[in-house]
XYZ file of C-alpha atoms in Angstrom:
438
model
C -109.371 40.790 -112.613
C -108.663 39.712 -109.028
C -110.567 36.637 -107.874
C -111.312 35.481 -104.345
C -110.720 31.899 -103.200
C -114.461 31.265 -103.504
C -114.382 32.548 -107.104
C -111.476 30.240 -107.914
C -113.286 27.222 -106.461
C -116.451 28.098 -108.401
C -114.527 28.561 -111.650
C -112.752 25.205 -111.222
C -116.092 23.509 -110.553
C -117.713 25.100 -113.616
C -114.846 24.251 -115.951
C -114.495 20.666 -114.732
C -118.236 19.875 -114.884
C -118.180 18.930 -118.577
C -115.207 16.634 -118.047
C -117.237 14.943 -115.335
C -120.082 14.150 -117.743
C -117.684 13.009 -120.472
C -115.863 10.536 -118.262
C -119.004 9.383 -116.481
C -120.405 8.429 -119.886
C -117.188 6.707 -120.986
C -116.897 4.729 -117.763
C -120.421 3.345 -117.777
C -120.041 2.462 -121.471
C -116.841 0.579 -120.633
C -118.324 -1.131 -117.582
C -121.563 -2.165 -119.283
C -119.810 -3.147 -122.536
C -120.947 -6.764 -122.156
C -124.593 -5.716 -121.811
C -124.369 -3.132 -124.592
C -122.813 -5.768 -126.848
C -125.764 -8.120 -126.348
C -128.337 -5.325 -126.713
C -126.992 -3.643 -129.843
C -124.252 -5.846 -131.360
C -125.355 -9.458 -130.886
C -123.024 -12.174 -132.150
C -122.519 -15.903 -131.555
C -118.939 -15.270 -130.417
C -118.447 -13.180 -127.251
C -115.025 -11.996 -128.428
C -116.440 -10.655 -131.721
C -119.401 -9.009 -129.995
C -117.142 -7.341 -127.429
C -114.673 -6.216 -130.100
C -117.470 -4.570 -132.107
C -118.681 -2.820 -128.961
C -115.216 -1.503 -128.144
C -114.748 -0.547 -131.806
C -117.853 1.624 -131.499
C -116.368 3.040 -128.309
C -113.175 3.799 -130.226
C -115.065 5.299 -133.189
C -116.088 8.212 -131.005
C -112.428 8.968 -130.443
C -111.801 9.221 -134.182
C -114.198 12.198 -134.191
C -112.194 13.976 -131.518
C -109.596 15.584 -133.809
C -112.405 16.950 -136.015
C -114.227 18.313 -132.974
C -110.962 19.741 -131.673
C -110.414 21.776 -134.853
C -114.004 22.979 -135.335
C -115.029 23.535 -131.716
C -111.507 24.493 -130.607
C -111.421 27.144 -133.322
C -114.808 28.380 -132.135
C -113.521 28.727 -128.566
C -110.392 30.602 -129.639
C -112.518 32.925 -131.766
C -115.691 33.393 -129.669
C -114.479 32.786 -126.120
C -113.896 30.057 -123.542
C -117.308 30.445 -121.911
C -119.429 30.165 -125.084
C -117.428 27.250 -126.401
C -117.588 25.204 -123.217
C -121.375 25.662 -123.083
C -121.718 24.435 -126.680
C -119.555 21.357 -126.152
C -121.544 20.336 -123.093
C -124.841 20.576 -125.009
C -123.541 18.377 -127.854
C -122.003 15.902 -125.407
C -125.360 15.461 -123.680
C -126.893 14.104 -126.900
C -124.427 11.212 -126.941
C -125.201 10.258 -123.356
C -128.971 10.417 -123.852
C -128.871 8.374 -127.076
C -127.472 5.277 -125.359
C -130.188 5.504 -122.722
C -133.164 5.622 -125.091
C -132.226 3.670 -128.254
C -134.218 0.382 -128.521
C -132.326 -2.904 -128.792
C -131.290 -4.766 -131.956
C -134.151 -7.211 -131.421
C -136.645 -4.316 -131.515
C -135.498 -2.213 -134.472
C -132.760 -4.254 -136.146
C -129.775 -2.543 -137.760
C -131.109 0.905 -136.890
C -130.183 0.242 -133.239
C -126.395 -0.110 -133.701
C -126.428 2.740 -136.261
C -128.039 5.105 -133.736
C -125.589 4.013 -131.044
C -122.654 4.679 -133.373
C -124.103 8.108 -134.246
C -124.427 8.927 -130.557
C -120.823 7.914 -129.936
C -119.657 10.038 -132.873
C -121.452 13.113 -131.519
C -120.060 12.437 -128.079
C -116.562 12.134 -129.501
C -116.989 15.294 -131.571
C -117.809 17.385 -128.491
C -115.305 15.617 -126.246
C -112.592 16.531 -128.744
C -112.359 19.983 -127.215
C -113.794 19.484 -123.726
C -110.567 18.513 -121.939
C -108.520 21.017 -123.924
C -111.010 23.841 -123.427
C -111.298 23.223 -119.691
C -107.518 22.926 -119.279
C -106.896 26.191 -121.112
C -109.609 27.919 -119.081
C -108.092 26.753 -115.787
C -104.560 27.660 -116.850
C -105.677 31.174 -117.792
C -107.534 31.915 -114.557
C -104.832 30.349 -112.334
C -102.218 32.346 -110.409
C -98.979 31.843 -112.347
C -97.188 29.968 -109.556
C -100.055 27.516 -109.098
C -100.918 26.739 -112.706
C -100.106 23.036 -112.387
C -102.327 22.667 -109.325
C -105.280 24.401 -111.021
C -105.069 22.508 -114.315
C -104.829 19.211 -112.425
C -108.403 19.621 -111.167
C -109.599 19.039 -114.722
C -108.177 15.512 -114.469
C -109.508 15.103 -110.930
C -113.039 15.668 -112.204
C -112.553 12.543 -114.297
C -111.795 10.574 -111.142
C -114.920 11.887 -109.436
C -116.929 10.767 -112.461
C -115.360 7.311 -112.261
C -116.200 7.044 -108.565
C -119.782 8.186 -109.138
C -120.332 5.743 -111.985
C -118.701 2.898 -110.041
C -120.849 3.676 -106.991
C -124.051 3.634 -109.037
C -122.992 0.410 -110.734
C -122.188 -1.232 -107.397
C -125.620 -0.234 -106.050
C -127.389 -1.661 -109.107
C -125.491 -4.932 -108.819
C -126.508 -5.120 -105.162
C -130.254 -4.666 -105.747
C -130.785 -6.215 -109.195
C -130.402 -9.696 -110.573
C -128.000 -10.134 -113.527
C -130.891 -10.935 -115.911
C -132.668 -7.715 -114.922
C -129.526 -5.678 -115.470
C -129.088 -7.299 -118.883
C -132.722 -6.635 -119.828
C -132.925 -2.941 -118.896
C -131.038 -2.150 -115.681
C -127.828 -1.186 -117.482
C -129.669 1.831 -118.961
C -130.270 3.426 -115.537
C -126.769 4.978 -115.212
C -127.188 6.555 -118.664
C -130.546 8.033 -117.634
C -128.908 9.410 -114.477
C -126.251 11.028 -116.658
C -128.982 12.594 -118.793
C -130.655 14.004 -115.664
C -127.366 15.646 -114.603
C -127.114 17.583 -117.875
C -129.495 20.482 -117.025
C -127.579 21.198 -113.799
C -124.260 21.269 -115.631
C -125.658 23.589 -118.307
C -126.829 26.014 -115.618
C -123.364 25.936 -114.034
C -121.693 26.801 -117.329
C -124.038 29.699 -118.121
C -122.585 31.607 -115.151
C -118.930 31.118 -116.116
C -116.792 34.246 -116.407
C -114.585 34.813 -119.418
C -110.824 34.669 -118.837
C -108.718 37.836 -118.735
C -106.239 36.274 -121.180
C -108.936 35.920 -123.839
C -110.413 39.369 -123.203
C -106.934 40.929 -123.440
C -106.507 39.735 -127.029
C -107.204 42.630 -129.372
C -108.004 40.381 -132.301
C -109.260 36.832 -132.283
C -108.224 34.520 -135.135
C -110.477 33.542 -138.029
C -110.674 29.898 -139.037
C -108.188 30.329 -141.893
C -105.698 31.937 -139.492
C -106.201 29.095 -137.019
C -105.456 26.465 -139.653
C -102.390 28.358 -140.871
C -101.062 28.677 -137.328
C -101.568 24.978 -136.651
C -99.643 24.086 -139.803
C -96.793 26.413 -138.808
C -96.751 24.900 -135.326
C -97.071 21.272 -136.440
C -93.957 20.190 -134.543
C -95.230 21.337 -131.156
C -98.606 19.690 -131.857
C -96.926 16.363 -132.705
C -94.804 16.546 -129.566
C -97.912 17.419 -127.559
C -99.758 14.380 -128.902
C -96.849 12.079 -128.036
C -96.662 13.686 -124.596
C -100.291 12.812 -123.886
C -100.001 9.202 -125.087
C -98.753 7.964 -121.727
C -101.390 9.711 -119.632
C -104.311 8.619 -121.814
C -103.273 4.948 -122.000
C -102.588 4.806 -118.242
C -106.002 6.296 -117.519
C -108.027 4.109 -119.872
C -106.150 0.988 -118.831
C -106.460 1.550 -115.080
C -110.000 2.937 -114.977
C -112.038 2.382 -118.138
C -110.796 -1.117 -119.040
C -110.553 -2.354 -115.432
C -114.231 -3.441 -115.072
C -114.098 -5.540 -118.248
C -110.622 -6.875 -117.415
C -111.719 -7.874 -113.917
C -114.895 -9.642 -115.012
C -114.082 -11.102 -118.429
C -110.349 -11.823 -118.154
C -109.752 -12.445 -114.446
C -113.260 -13.809 -113.804
C -113.758 -11.737 -110.666
C -117.217 -10.517 -109.711
C -118.771 -7.329 -111.070
C -118.811 -5.920 -107.536
C -115.067 -6.541 -107.152
C -114.368 -4.746 -110.426
C -116.517 -1.765 -109.435
C -114.942 -1.480 -105.992
C -111.526 -1.535 -107.653
C -112.529 1.291 -109.994
C -113.863 3.281 -107.049
C -110.613 2.822 -105.114
C -108.525 3.808 -108.152
C -110.626 6.927 -108.691
C -110.340 7.904 -105.017
C -106.550 7.626 -105.061
C -106.187 9.577 -108.311
C -108.695 12.231 -107.189
C -106.190 13.558 -104.664
C -102.948 12.325 -106.216
C -103.308 14.290 -109.468
C -103.656 17.750 -107.839
C -100.845 16.841 -105.436
C -98.590 16.028 -108.377
C -99.721 19.161 -110.183
C -98.701 21.210 -107.146
C -95.391 19.331 -106.973
C -94.731 20.202 -110.613
C -95.207 23.870 -109.693
C -92.388 23.503 -107.160
C -89.823 21.269 -108.867
C -90.737 21.641 -112.548
C -92.667 19.549 -115.028
C -89.809 17.628 -116.621
C -88.607 15.647 -113.539
C -92.083 14.211 -112.946
C -92.585 13.369 -116.616
C -89.283 11.512 -116.826
C -89.746 9.666 -113.520
C -93.275 8.498 -114.377
C -92.353 7.210 -117.836
C -89.295 5.317 -116.594
C -91.335 3.684 -113.835
C -94.070 2.768 -116.315
C -91.630 1.162 -118.744
C -89.967 -0.774 -115.933
C -93.088 -2.052 -114.173
C -96.121 -2.221 -116.504
C -95.757 -5.781 -117.747
C -94.155 -7.267 -114.585
C -96.933 -5.882 -112.371
C -99.668 -7.267 -114.621
C -97.840 -10.592 -114.842
C -97.774 -10.739 -111.043
C -101.515 -10.026 -110.978
C -102.535 -12.706 -113.481
C -100.315 -15.215 -111.684
C -101.970 -14.381 -108.342
C -105.558 -13.447 -109.160
C -107.374 -12.005 -106.156
C -109.491 -8.925 -105.567
C -106.801 -7.337 -103.390
C -104.100 -7.917 -105.970
C -106.296 -6.289 -108.617
C -106.773 -3.265 -106.350
C -103.037 -2.950 -105.672
C -102.175 -3.296 -109.365
C -104.663 -0.699 -110.537
C -103.721 1.731 -107.759
C -100.094 1.477 -108.882
C -101.136 2.363 -112.424
C -103.289 5.192 -111.030
C -100.262 6.615 -109.201
C -98.182 6.455 -112.389
C -101.015 8.232 -114.179
C -101.233 10.894 -111.461
C -97.499 11.558 -111.448
C -97.417 11.947 -115.208
C -100.729 13.715 -115.729
C -100.091 16.244 -112.965
C -97.227 17.605 -115.062
C -98.307 16.718 -118.609
C -101.599 18.597 -118.908
C -100.260 21.896 -117.615
C -97.186 21.482 -119.824
C -99.494 21.202 -122.807
C -101.186 24.517 -121.943
C -97.791 26.197 -121.541
C -96.191 25.166 -124.820
C -99.081 26.015 -127.160
C -99.263 29.363 -129.057
C -101.473 31.793 -127.115
C -103.826 32.933 -129.906
C -104.728 29.378 -130.891
C -104.040 27.710 -127.561
C -107.369 25.885 -127.255
C -107.528 24.448 -130.774
C -103.838 23.444 -130.764
C -104.037 21.806 -127.337
C -107.364 20.131 -128.069
C -106.122 18.786 -131.409
C -102.907 17.371 -129.902
C -104.856 15.829 -127.023
C -107.554 14.431 -129.322
C -105.048 12.815 -131.675
C -103.357 11.150 -128.702
C -106.645 9.911 -127.266
C -107.830 8.734 -130.687
C -104.634 6.807 -131.442
C -103.847 5.590 -127.941
C -106.495 5.959 -125.225
C -109.669 5.245 -127.157
C -108.279 2.046 -128.593
C -106.848 0.821 -125.268
C -109.820 -1.442 -124.371
C -109.921 -2.885 -127.906
C -106.136 -3.306 -128.181
C -105.986 -4.884 -124.722
C -108.742 -7.318 -125.680
C -106.964 -8.115 -128.971
C -103.564 -8.591 -127.299
C -104.956 -11.031 -124.757
C -106.872 -12.961 -127.422
C -103.924 -13.103 -129.835
C -101.110 -13.869 -127.388
C -103.114 -15.841 -124.806
C -101.192 -13.736 -122.271
C -103.467 -11.988 -119.790
C -100.665 -9.586 -118.851
C -100.073 -8.445 -122.446
C -101.855 -5.052 -122.016
C -98.697 -4.120 -120.093
C -96.859 -4.001 -123.430
C -99.263 -1.330 -124.643
C -98.648 0.892 -121.605
C -94.893 0.358 -121.985
C -95.057 1.551 -125.574
C -97.081 4.617 -124.572
C -94.536 5.426 -121.861
C -91.756 5.198 -124.450
C -93.628 7.738 -126.590
C -94.051 9.935 -123.528
C -90.384 10.029 -122.590
C -89.383 10.743 -126.202
C -91.792 13.700 -126.233
C -90.487 14.926 -122.877
C -86.932 14.963 -124.185
C -88.075 17.006 -127.208
C -89.880 19.649 -125.144
C -88.598 23.230 -125.413
C -86.239 24.244 -122.610
C -87.709 26.823 -120.229
C -86.751 26.703 -116.555
C -88.105 23.193 -115.991
C -91.291 24.126 -117.856
C -92.669 25.798 -114.755
C -91.622 29.435 -115.045
C -94.351 31.982 -114.445
C -94.042 33.448 -117.922
C -93.746 30.220 -119.897
C -97.077 30.685 -121.630
C -96.106 34.147 -122.751
C -92.761 32.868 -124.005
C -94.363 30.316 -126.281
C -97.387 32.381 -127.175
C -96.226 33.868 -130.423
C -93.518 31.611 -131.799
C -92.607 28.022 -132.411
C -90.286 26.751 -129.650
C -86.778 25.657 -130.507
C -86.610 21.850 -130.478
C -82.926 21.613 -131.170
C -81.724 21.987 -127.601
């Protein structure tokens, strides 16, 4: 089916809407971690309280691989449109739960249990959201612009970061810290809950992709599992490929507010403005890099970004902690955002191109979810642990360096196919396991 430019814009907006809600929720959880810790996970030691809060944050990521298999299989069997509507509905429950659950002082242990349950549901649905949206965008995109289209999925995450940071900045401007601690931190979660009906309406009008409709037979769950086992190598490589992009994102955007306030002792407003600036840069940089990958190939960008990350991650953070100012924090995080944009602009579309066509959503979502569960979701907790253990405020740079090493290893193992940007790449890898020996 031939789509107009307006149809393409609408389809991108519909597909990316769920990613917006997912990242909006993750950002405000990361930013208000201190307040959430006191409300639901009180402890005499701030480090322990914060670690438990980030552990709950990470627990949601452990549900992602399960959600990727179950919901990803549903999407590959029933259709992109139906699946993306279902994931958004489940995701909304996680956002609403944080907003309405009473504090530990009010209901005791039931409070943290309900929060954990909400995070698990959120992680379950998020396990397929990025993968489902990426596959949808790759299948509706003109072949020569696939990288540019898929990149808008990641750009929606930046818009969510900017929105959440803007709301947080406004609250910090009009409310006293005690008021925010008492109940003000819940307002952004309520706003997220109010956005849900609009996003559900948007998704109900999505069109199904031609690629899915063209399949004569859609796989049953047993076939999906068998295909994933047969294609285990490409899934492992895909997970390693995503490690760099997920750590760079969660380090530069999700962990930044806590890092700025708790570690560098800058103001909450400074941390929020930094997150807003990082989101603004990445909002346009990711699609630009996606378009560049359409022109020069995926592999050159992947290699360049990982080498730069390995060479600069720790030195840049060391420079920041040795010269702590708001402007230095902004420059540091923007540098990480540019590394993320360069890598992500090529990585996400590569993932859609190397996965088998009949089980593309579940395979992509599972690889992505494993990477986020093992790398991204634990980034705030690992960063907090590294700083506490080593007494080195720049030590999170080691974590990004390690993720970049995983990324370049995965890039070198990718199947050869005209720089991973040929117009028929997806078809080439649709029915067979790529050759990893070259």
